[in-house]
Structure formats: structure tokens, C-alpha cells
PDB file of C-alpha atoms in Angstrom:
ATOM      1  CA  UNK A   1     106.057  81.887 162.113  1.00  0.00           C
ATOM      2  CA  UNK A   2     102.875  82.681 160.174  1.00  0.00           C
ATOM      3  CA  UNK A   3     103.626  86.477 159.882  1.00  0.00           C
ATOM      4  CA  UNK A   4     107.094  85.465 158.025  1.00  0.00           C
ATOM      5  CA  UNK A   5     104.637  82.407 155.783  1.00  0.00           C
ATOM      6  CA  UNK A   6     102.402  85.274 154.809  1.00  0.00           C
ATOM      7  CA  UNK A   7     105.082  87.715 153.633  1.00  0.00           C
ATOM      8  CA  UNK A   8     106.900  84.735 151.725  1.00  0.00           C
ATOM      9  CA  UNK A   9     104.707  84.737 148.851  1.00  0.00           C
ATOM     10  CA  UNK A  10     104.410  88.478 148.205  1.00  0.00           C
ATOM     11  CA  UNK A  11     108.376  88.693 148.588  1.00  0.00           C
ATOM     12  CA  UNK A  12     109.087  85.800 146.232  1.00  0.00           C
ATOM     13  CA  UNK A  13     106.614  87.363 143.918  1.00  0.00           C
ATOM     14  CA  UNK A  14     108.401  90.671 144.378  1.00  0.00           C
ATOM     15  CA  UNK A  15     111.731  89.062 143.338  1.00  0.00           C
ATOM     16  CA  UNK A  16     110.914  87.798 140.306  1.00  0.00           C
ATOM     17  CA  UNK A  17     108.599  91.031 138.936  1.00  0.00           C
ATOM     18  CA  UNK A  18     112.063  93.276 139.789  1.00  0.00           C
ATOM     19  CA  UNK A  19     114.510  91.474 137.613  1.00  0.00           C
ATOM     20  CA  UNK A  20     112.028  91.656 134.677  1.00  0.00           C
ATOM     21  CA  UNK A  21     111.245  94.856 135.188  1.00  0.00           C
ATOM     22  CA  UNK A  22     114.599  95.837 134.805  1.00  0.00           C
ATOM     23  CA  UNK A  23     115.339  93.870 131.547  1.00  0.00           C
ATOM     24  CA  UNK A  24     112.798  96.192 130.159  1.00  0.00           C
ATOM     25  CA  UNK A  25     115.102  99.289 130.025  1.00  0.00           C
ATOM     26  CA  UNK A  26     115.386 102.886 129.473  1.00  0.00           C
ATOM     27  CA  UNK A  27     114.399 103.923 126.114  1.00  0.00           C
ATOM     28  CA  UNK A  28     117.503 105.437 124.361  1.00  0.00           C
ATOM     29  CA  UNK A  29     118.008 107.695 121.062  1.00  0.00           C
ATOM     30  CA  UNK A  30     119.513 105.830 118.220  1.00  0.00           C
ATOM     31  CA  UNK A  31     120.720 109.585 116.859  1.00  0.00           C
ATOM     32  CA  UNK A  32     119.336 113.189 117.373  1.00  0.00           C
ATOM     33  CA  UNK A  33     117.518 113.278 113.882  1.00  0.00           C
ATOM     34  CA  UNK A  34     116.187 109.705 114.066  1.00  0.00           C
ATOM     35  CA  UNK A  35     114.884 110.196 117.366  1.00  0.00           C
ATOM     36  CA  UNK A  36     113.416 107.331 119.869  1.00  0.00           C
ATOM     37  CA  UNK A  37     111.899 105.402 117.090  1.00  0.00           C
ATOM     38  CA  UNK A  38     113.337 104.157 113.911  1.00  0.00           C
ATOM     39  CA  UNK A  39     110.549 104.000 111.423  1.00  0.00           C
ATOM     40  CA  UNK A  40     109.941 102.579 108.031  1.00  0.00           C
ATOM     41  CA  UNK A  41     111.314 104.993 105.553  1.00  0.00           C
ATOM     42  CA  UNK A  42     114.649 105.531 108.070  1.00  0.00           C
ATOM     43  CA  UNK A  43     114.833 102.068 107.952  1.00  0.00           C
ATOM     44  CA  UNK A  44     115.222 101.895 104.339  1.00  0.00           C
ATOM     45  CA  UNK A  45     117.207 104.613 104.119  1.00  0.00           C
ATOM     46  CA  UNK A  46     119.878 104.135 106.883  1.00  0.00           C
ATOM     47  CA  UNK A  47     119.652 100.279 106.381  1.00  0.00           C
ATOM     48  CA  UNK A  48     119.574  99.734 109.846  1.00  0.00           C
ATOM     49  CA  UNK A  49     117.946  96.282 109.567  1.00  0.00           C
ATOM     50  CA  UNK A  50     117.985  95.456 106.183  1.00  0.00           C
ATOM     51  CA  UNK A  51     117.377  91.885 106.375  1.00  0.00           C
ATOM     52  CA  UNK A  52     114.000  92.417 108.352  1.00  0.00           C
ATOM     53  CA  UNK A  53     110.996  92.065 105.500  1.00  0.00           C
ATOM     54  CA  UNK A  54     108.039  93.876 106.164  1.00  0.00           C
ATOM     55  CA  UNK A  55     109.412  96.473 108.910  1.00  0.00           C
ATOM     56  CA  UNK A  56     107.337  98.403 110.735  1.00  0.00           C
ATOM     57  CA  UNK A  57     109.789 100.186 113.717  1.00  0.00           C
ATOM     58  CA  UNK A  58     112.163  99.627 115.875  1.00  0.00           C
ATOM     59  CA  UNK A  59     113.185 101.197 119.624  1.00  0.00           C
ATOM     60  CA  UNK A  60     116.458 100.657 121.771  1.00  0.00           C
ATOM     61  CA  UNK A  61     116.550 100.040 124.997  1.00  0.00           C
ATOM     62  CA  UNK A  62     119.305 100.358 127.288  1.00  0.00           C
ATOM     63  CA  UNK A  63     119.502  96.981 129.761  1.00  0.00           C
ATOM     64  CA  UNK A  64     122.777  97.421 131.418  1.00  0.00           C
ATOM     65  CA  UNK A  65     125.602  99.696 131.090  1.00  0.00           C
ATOM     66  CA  UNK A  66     127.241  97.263 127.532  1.00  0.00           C
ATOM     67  CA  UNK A  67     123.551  95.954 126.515  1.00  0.00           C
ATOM     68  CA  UNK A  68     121.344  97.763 124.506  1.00  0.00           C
ATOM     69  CA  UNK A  69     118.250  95.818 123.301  1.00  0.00           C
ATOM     70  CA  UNK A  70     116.826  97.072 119.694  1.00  0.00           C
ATOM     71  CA  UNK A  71     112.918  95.631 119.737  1.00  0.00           C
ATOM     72  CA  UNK A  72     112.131  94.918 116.537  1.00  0.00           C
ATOM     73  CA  UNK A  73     108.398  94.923 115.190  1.00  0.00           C
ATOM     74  CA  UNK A  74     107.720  93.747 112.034  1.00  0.00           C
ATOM     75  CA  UNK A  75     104.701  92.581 109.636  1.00  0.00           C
ATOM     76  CA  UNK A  76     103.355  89.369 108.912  1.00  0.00           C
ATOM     77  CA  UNK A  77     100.345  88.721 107.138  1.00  0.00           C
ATOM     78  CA  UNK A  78      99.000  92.051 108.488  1.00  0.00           C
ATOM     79  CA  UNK A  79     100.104  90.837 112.023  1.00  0.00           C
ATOM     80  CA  UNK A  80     102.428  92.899 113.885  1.00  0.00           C
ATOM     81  CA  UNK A  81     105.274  90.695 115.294  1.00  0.00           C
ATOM     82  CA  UNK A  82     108.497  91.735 117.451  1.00  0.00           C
ATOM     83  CA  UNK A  83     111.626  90.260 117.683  1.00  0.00           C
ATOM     84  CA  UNK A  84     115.298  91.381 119.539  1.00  0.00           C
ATOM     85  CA  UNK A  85     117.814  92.292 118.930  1.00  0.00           C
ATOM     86  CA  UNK A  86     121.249  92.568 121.581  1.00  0.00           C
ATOM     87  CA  UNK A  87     124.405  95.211 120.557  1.00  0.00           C
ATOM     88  CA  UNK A  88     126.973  95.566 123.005  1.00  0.00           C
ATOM     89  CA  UNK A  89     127.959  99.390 123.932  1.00  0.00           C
ATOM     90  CA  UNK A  90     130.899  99.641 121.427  1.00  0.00           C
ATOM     91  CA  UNK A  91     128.361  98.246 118.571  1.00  0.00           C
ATOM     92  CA  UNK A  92     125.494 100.418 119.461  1.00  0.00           C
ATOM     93  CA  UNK A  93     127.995 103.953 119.308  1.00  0.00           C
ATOM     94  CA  UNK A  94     129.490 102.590 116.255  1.00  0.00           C
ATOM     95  CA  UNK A  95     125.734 102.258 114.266  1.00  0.00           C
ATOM     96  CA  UNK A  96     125.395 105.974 115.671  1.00  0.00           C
ATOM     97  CA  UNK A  97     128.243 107.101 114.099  1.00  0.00           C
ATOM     98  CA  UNK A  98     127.877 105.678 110.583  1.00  0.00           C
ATOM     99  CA  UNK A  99     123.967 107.237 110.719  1.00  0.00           C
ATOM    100  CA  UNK A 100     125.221 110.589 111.705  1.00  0.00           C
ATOM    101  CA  UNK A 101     127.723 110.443 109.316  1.00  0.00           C
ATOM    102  CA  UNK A 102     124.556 109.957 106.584  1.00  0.00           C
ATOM    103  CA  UNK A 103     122.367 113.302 105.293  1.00  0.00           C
ATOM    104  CA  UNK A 104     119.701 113.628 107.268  1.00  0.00           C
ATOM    105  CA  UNK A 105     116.592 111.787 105.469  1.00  0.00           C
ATOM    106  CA  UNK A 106     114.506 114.174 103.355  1.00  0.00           C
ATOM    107  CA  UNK A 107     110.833 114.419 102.891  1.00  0.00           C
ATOM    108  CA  UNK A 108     110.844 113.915  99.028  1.00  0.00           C
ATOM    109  CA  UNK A 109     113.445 110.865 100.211  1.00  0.00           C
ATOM    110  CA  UNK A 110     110.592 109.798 102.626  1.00  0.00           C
ATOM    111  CA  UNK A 111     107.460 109.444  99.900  1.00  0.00           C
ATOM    112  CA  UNK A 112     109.938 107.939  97.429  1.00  0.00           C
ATOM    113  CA  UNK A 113     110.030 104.895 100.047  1.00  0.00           C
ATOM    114  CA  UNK A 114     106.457 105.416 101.201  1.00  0.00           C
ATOM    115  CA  UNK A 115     105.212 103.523  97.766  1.00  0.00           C
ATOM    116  CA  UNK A 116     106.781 100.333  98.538  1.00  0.00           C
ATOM    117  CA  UNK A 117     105.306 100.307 101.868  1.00  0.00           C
ATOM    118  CA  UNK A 118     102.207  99.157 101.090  1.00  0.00           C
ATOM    119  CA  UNK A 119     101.810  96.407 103.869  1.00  0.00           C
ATOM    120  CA  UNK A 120     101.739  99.231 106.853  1.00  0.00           C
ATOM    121  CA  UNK A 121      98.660 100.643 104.994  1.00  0.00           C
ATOM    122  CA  UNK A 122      96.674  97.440 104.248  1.00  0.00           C
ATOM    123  CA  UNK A 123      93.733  98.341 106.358  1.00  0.00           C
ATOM    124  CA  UNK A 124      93.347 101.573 104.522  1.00  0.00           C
ATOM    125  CA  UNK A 125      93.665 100.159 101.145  1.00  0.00           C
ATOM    126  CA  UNK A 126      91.044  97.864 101.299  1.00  0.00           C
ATOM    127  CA  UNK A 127      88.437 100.302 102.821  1.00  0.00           C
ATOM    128  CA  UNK A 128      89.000 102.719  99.963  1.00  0.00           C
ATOM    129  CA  UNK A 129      88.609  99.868  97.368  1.00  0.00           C
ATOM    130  CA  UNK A 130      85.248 101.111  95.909  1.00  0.00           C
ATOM    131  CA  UNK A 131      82.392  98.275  96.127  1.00  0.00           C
ATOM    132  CA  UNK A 132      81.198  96.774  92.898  1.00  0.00           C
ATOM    133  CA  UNK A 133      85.004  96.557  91.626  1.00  0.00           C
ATOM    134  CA  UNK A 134      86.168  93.001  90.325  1.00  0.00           C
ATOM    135  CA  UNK A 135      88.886  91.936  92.220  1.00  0.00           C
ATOM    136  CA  UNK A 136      91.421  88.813  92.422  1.00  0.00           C
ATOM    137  CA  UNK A 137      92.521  87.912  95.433  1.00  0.00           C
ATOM    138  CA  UNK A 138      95.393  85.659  96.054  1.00  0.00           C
ATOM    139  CA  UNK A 139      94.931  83.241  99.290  1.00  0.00           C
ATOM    140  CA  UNK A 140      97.856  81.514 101.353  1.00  0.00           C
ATOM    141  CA  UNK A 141      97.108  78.383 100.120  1.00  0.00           C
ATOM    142  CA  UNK A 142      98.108  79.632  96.443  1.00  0.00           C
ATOM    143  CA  UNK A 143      94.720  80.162  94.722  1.00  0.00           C
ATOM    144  CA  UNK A 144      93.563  82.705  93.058  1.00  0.00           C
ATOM    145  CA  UNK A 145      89.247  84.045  94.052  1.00  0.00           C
ATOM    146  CA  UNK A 146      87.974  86.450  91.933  1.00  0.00           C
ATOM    147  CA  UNK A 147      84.406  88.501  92.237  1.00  0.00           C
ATOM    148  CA  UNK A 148      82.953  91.396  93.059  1.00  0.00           C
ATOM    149  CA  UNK A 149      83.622  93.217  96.220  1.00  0.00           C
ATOM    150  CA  UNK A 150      80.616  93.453  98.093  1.00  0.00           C
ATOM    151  CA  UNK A 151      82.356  94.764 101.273  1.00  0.00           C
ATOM    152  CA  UNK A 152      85.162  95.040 103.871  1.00  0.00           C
ATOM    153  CA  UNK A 153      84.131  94.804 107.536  1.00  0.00           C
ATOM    154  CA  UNK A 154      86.195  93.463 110.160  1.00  0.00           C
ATOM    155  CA  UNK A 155      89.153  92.756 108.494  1.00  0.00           C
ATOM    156  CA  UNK A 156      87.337  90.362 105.949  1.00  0.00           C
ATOM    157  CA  UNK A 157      86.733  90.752 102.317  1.00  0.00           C
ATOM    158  CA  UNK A 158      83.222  89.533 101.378  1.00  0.00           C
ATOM    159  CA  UNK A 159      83.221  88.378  97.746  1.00  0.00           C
ATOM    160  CA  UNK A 160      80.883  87.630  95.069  1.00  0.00           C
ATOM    161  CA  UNK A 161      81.803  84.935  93.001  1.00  0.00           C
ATOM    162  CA  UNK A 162      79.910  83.258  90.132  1.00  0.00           C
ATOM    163  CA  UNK A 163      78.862  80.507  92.482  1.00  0.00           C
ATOM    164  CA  UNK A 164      79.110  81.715  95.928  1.00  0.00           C
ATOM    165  CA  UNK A 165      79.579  84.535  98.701  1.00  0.00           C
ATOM    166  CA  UNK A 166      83.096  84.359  99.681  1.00  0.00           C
ATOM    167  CA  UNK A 167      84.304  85.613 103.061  1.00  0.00           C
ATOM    168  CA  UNK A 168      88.436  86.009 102.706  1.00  0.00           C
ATOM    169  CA  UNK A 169      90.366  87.191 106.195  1.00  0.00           C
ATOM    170  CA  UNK A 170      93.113  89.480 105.184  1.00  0.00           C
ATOM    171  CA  UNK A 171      95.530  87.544 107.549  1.00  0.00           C
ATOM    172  CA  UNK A 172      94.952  85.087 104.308  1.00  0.00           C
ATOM    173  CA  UNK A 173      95.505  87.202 101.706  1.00  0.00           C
ATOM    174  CA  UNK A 174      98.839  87.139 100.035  1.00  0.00           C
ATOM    175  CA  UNK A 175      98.304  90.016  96.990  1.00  0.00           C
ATOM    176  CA  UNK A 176      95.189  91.802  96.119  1.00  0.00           C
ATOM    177  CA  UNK A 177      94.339  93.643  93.096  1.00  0.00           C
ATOM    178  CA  UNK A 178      91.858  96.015  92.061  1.00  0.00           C
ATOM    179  CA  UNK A 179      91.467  99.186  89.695  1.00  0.00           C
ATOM    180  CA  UNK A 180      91.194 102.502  92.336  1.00  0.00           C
ATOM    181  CA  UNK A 181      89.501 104.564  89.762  1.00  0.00           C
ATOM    182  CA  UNK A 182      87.241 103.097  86.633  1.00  0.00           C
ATOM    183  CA  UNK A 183      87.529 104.936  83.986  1.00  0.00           C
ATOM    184  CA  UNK A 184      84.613 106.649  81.735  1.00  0.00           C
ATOM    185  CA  UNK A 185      84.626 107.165  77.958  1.00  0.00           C
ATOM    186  CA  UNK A 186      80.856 108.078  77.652  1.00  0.00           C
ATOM    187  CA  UNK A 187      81.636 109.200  73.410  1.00  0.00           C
ATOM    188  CA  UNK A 188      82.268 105.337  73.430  1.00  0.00           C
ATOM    189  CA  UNK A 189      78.877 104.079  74.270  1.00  0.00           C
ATOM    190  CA  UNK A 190      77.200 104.336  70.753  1.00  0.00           C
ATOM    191  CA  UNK A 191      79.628 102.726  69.217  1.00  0.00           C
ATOM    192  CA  UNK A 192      79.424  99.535  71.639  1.00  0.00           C
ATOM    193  CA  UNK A 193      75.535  99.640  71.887  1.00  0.00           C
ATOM    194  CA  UNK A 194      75.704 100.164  68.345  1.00  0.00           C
ATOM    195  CA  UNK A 195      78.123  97.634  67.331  1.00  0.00           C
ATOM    196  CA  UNK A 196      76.474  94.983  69.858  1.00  0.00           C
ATOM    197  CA  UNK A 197      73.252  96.066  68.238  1.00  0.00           C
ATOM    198  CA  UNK A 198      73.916  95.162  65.123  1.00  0.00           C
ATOM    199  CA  UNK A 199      75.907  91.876  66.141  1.00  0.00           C
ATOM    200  CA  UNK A 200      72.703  90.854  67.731  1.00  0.00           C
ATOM    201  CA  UNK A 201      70.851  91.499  64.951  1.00  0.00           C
ATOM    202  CA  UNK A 202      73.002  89.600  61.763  1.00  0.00           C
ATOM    203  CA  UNK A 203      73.007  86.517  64.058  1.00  0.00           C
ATOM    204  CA  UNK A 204      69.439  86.130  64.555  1.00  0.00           C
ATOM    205  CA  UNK A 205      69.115  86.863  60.763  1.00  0.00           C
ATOM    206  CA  UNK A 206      71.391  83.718  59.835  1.00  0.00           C
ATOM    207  CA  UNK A 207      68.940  81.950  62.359  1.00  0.00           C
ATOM    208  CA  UNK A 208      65.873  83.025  59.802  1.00  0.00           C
ATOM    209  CA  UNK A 209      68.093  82.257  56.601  1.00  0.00           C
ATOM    210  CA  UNK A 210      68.527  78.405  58.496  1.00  0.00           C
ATOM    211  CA  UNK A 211      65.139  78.120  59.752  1.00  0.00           C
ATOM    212  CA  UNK A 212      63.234  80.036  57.182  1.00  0.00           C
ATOM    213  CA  UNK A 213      60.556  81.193  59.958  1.00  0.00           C
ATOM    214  CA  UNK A 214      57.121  83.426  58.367  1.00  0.00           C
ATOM    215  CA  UNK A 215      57.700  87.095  57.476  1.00  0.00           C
ATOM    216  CA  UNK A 216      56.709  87.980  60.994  1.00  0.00           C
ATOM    217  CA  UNK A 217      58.367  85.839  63.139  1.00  0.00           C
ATOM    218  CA  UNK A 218      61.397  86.910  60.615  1.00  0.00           C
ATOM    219  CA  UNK A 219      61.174  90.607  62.338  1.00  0.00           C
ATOM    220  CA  UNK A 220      60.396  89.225  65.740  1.00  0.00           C
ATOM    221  CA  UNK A 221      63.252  87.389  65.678  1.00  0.00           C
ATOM    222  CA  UNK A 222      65.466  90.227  64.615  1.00  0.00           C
ATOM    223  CA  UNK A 223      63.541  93.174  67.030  1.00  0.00           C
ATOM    224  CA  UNK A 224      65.082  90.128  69.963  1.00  0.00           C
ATOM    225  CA  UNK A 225      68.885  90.238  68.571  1.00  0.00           C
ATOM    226  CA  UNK A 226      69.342  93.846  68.506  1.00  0.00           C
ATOM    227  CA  UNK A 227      67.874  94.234  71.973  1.00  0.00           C
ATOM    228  CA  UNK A 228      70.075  91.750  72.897  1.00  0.00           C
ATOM    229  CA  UNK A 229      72.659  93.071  71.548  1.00  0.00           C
ATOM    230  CA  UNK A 230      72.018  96.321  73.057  1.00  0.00           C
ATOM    231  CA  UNK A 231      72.163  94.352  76.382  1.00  0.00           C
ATOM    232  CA  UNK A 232      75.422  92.697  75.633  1.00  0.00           C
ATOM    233  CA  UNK A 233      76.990  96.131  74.728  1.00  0.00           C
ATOM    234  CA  UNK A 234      76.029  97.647  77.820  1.00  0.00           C
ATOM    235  CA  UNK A 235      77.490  94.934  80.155  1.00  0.00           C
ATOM    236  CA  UNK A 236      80.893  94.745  77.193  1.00  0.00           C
ATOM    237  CA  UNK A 237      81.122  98.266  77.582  1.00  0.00           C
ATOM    238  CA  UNK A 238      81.487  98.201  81.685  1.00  0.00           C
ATOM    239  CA  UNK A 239      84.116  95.036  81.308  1.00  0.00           C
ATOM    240  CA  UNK A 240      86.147  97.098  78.841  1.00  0.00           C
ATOM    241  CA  UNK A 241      86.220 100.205  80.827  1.00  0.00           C
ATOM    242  CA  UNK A 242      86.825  97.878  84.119  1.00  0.00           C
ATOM    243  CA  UNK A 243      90.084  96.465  82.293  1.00  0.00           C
ATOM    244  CA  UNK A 244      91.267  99.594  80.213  1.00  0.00           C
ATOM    245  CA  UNK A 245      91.824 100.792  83.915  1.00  0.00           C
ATOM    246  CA  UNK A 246      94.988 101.012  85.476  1.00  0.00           C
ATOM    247  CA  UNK A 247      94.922  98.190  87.663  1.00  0.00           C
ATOM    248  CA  UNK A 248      96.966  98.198  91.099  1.00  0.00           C
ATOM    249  CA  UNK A 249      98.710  95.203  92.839  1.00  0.00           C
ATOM    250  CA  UNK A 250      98.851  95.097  96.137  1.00  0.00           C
ATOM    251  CA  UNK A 251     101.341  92.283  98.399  1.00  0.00           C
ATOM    252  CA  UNK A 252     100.758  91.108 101.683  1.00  0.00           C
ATOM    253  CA  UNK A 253     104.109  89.446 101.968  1.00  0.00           C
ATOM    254  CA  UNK A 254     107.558  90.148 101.357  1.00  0.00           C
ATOM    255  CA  UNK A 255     107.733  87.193  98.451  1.00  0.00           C
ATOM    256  CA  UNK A 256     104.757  88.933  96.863  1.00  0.00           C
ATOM    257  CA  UNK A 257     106.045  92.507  97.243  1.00  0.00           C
ATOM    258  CA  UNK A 258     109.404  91.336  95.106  1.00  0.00           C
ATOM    259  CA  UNK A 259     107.272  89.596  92.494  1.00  0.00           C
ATOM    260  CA  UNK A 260     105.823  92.932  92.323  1.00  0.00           C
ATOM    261  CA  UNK A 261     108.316  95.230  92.364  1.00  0.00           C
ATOM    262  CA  UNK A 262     110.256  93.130  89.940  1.00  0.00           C
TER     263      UNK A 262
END
């Protein structure tokens, strides 16, 4: 009687670990030139799952002999999510034949699509944003943070912001954008330290005209505006070249992506 109460429990947990293991499935080929897995850029092109935002790939699994099983995974908020998807026998062969009936997908076909799949590459986006960039982040909650990126580690953006250090998880982030390359227009400098220069100068000369200061405070006061105005062009210089670059949006989300793409 205890020999049959000790093999109870391993049997009943037998049972149940069989039928699941079984609902798993044989992987099948959706055709011979997609392969096992149906991936991004197929997607869009075959329009396999058209309705799915932010797809990442998709298998299909044979469960019985008229259930096949098409796993679905999916991005969200740079989470990767999987959903399922049942087609009876008749509706999986009939999928096969409209795709084989399709050209096969093309490389130049493939990068065409590979621009608008921006949220499979988030990770490598954000570590090639250079640090010391401005950027404006857009948070889940609807606000806007702008600042200086300091750094990405961990799948956090660490921000500089007038007032504070700001630590932004991407699984918050909505859109990003940033300027991948700054440009330099070095023949410009003289004309902005210059300009500045002499900015800083005619102001602090309306300050003598108001105050009447002596002769030498006169040129003190003068020698201080053009140095600060050789300051100011400096730092106007580095905003201008910071926003005369082209600047590149970047959405987390699928309601982001079509404001984007718009």
C-alpha cells in the first residue's frame, strides 16, 4: 500500500508534465524561403501579421494533426512579449500558398524596411548616442526631460538637467531624440567670437553713456563686455552647431513611430 502511495505523486506529476509537453509542438516551416522563423522585414513584406505593432518574430508550431500554433513575440516598451496564435490545417497551407506565390524578399527590399524598425535596435541606439549631446526625452507619463546625456548603463539614461541628475529607464521612454553627428564649421568661429565680441562690448558702452563712470573705469568696463562677449560666442557657437545638426527621432511605441513616420 505504501509502494503504490509513493509512486502516486511522481505519476500524477508525470501526467500533467506529458500533456504540456505535447502542446508545445514540432517546429514547422512557414515556406522554404522564409524558413523556421518569420522575422521583421518578412513580416512587413508578406504581411503575415499586419495588425501586430512592434513585431519582432514569429514561429509555428505544429500541435496536432489540424492545429498549428504561430507564437507571436512582439515589442513593448523595449519588452519582448508573446502572444498565439491558432490556424487550422486548411488555413495554415492556404497562408503558404499566397507567400509562395509572392517574390522572394530581396536584400535592398530588406534595408528599405530595416529603417522603420527602430524599436528592435533600441539598446544599440542609445549606446552610440555620443555623451555631452542635448537630448529630449519623452516619458510615459507625457512629459518631455531635456539635458545632457551623461551616460547609458543598464538600460537607464542618466540626464543632466538645469536643476537635477535625472535617471530615465528606457522601459519609460516613449521617443528619444538626439543629433548622431554634430556638425563643425570651424571658418564660422570668428565671426561668432567676433560678433559676440563686439555685442559685449556696445552694451557695456551704453552702461558708461548711463552711468558716466571715470575714463578708466570707462575701459574697464568695456575690456569686461568683449570678454564676455567672447564667452557668450563660444557657448552660441556650440548651441548653433548642436541645432544646425540633423537631428534624429527615435519611438519607443507604435503611436510614436506613426507620429513619426507621418
Amino acid at each position: 500500500m505504501n509502494h503504490w502511495k509513493n509512486l502516486f505523486k511522481p505519476l500524477l506529476i508525470l501526467g500533467l508534465i506529458f500533456p504540456l509537453i505535447g502542446q508545445q509542438g514540432e517546429v514547422v516551416p512557414l515556406t522554404k524561403h522564409v524558413g523556421y522563423t518569420l522575422d521583421a522585414e518578412e513580416n512587413q513584406y508578406y504581411e503575415v501579421f499586419p495588425e501586430i505593432s512592434n513585431f519582432e518574430s514569429a514561429q509555428f508550431f505544429e500541435i496536432n494533426n489540424n492545429r498549428i500554433e504561430a507564437r507571436i513575440s512582439f515589442v513593448e516598451y523595449t519588452r519582448i512579449k508573446v502572444s498565439r496564435r491558432a490556424y487550422t490545417q486548411k488555413e495554415f497551407i492556404d497562408l503558404q500558398i499566397r507567400l509562395n506565390q509572392m517574390p522572394e524578399i530581396t536584400d535592398k527590399i530588406r534595408e528599405s524596411f530595416r529603417k522603420n524598425l527602430t524599436y528592435l535596435r533600441t539598446e544599440e541606439i542609445l549606446e552610440n548616442i555620443q555623451t555631452g549631446q542635448y537630448v529630449s526625452v519623452k516619458h510615459r507619463n507625457g512629459k518631455w526631460v531635456r539635458g545632457t546625456l551623461l551616460s547609458y548603463q543598464k538600460e537607464r539614461l542618466l540626464l543632466q538637467t538645469p536643476f537635477a541628475i535625472k535617471q530615465i529607464p528606457i522601459s519609460k521612454m516613449e521617443q528619444i531624440n538626439y543629433r548622431e553627428k554634430i556638425i563643425q564649421r570651424p571658418e564660422w568661429k570668428m565671426h561668432f567670437y567676433g560678433l559676440a565680441a563686439v555685442l559685449g562690448f556696445g552694451l557695456m558702452e551704453s552702461w558708461n553713456r548711463q552711468t558716466q563712470p571715470a575714463w578708466g573705469q570707462q575701459w574697464h568696463n568695456r575690456f569686461l563686455g568683449a570678454i564676455f562677449g567672447l564667452i557668450a560666442g563660444a557657448e552660441v557657437y556650440d548651441t548653433s552647431m548642436i541645432l544646425l545638426s540633423k537631428k534624429n527621432q527615435f519611438g519607443l511605441t507604435p503611436a510614436e513611430l506613426d507620429k513619426i513616420n507621418r
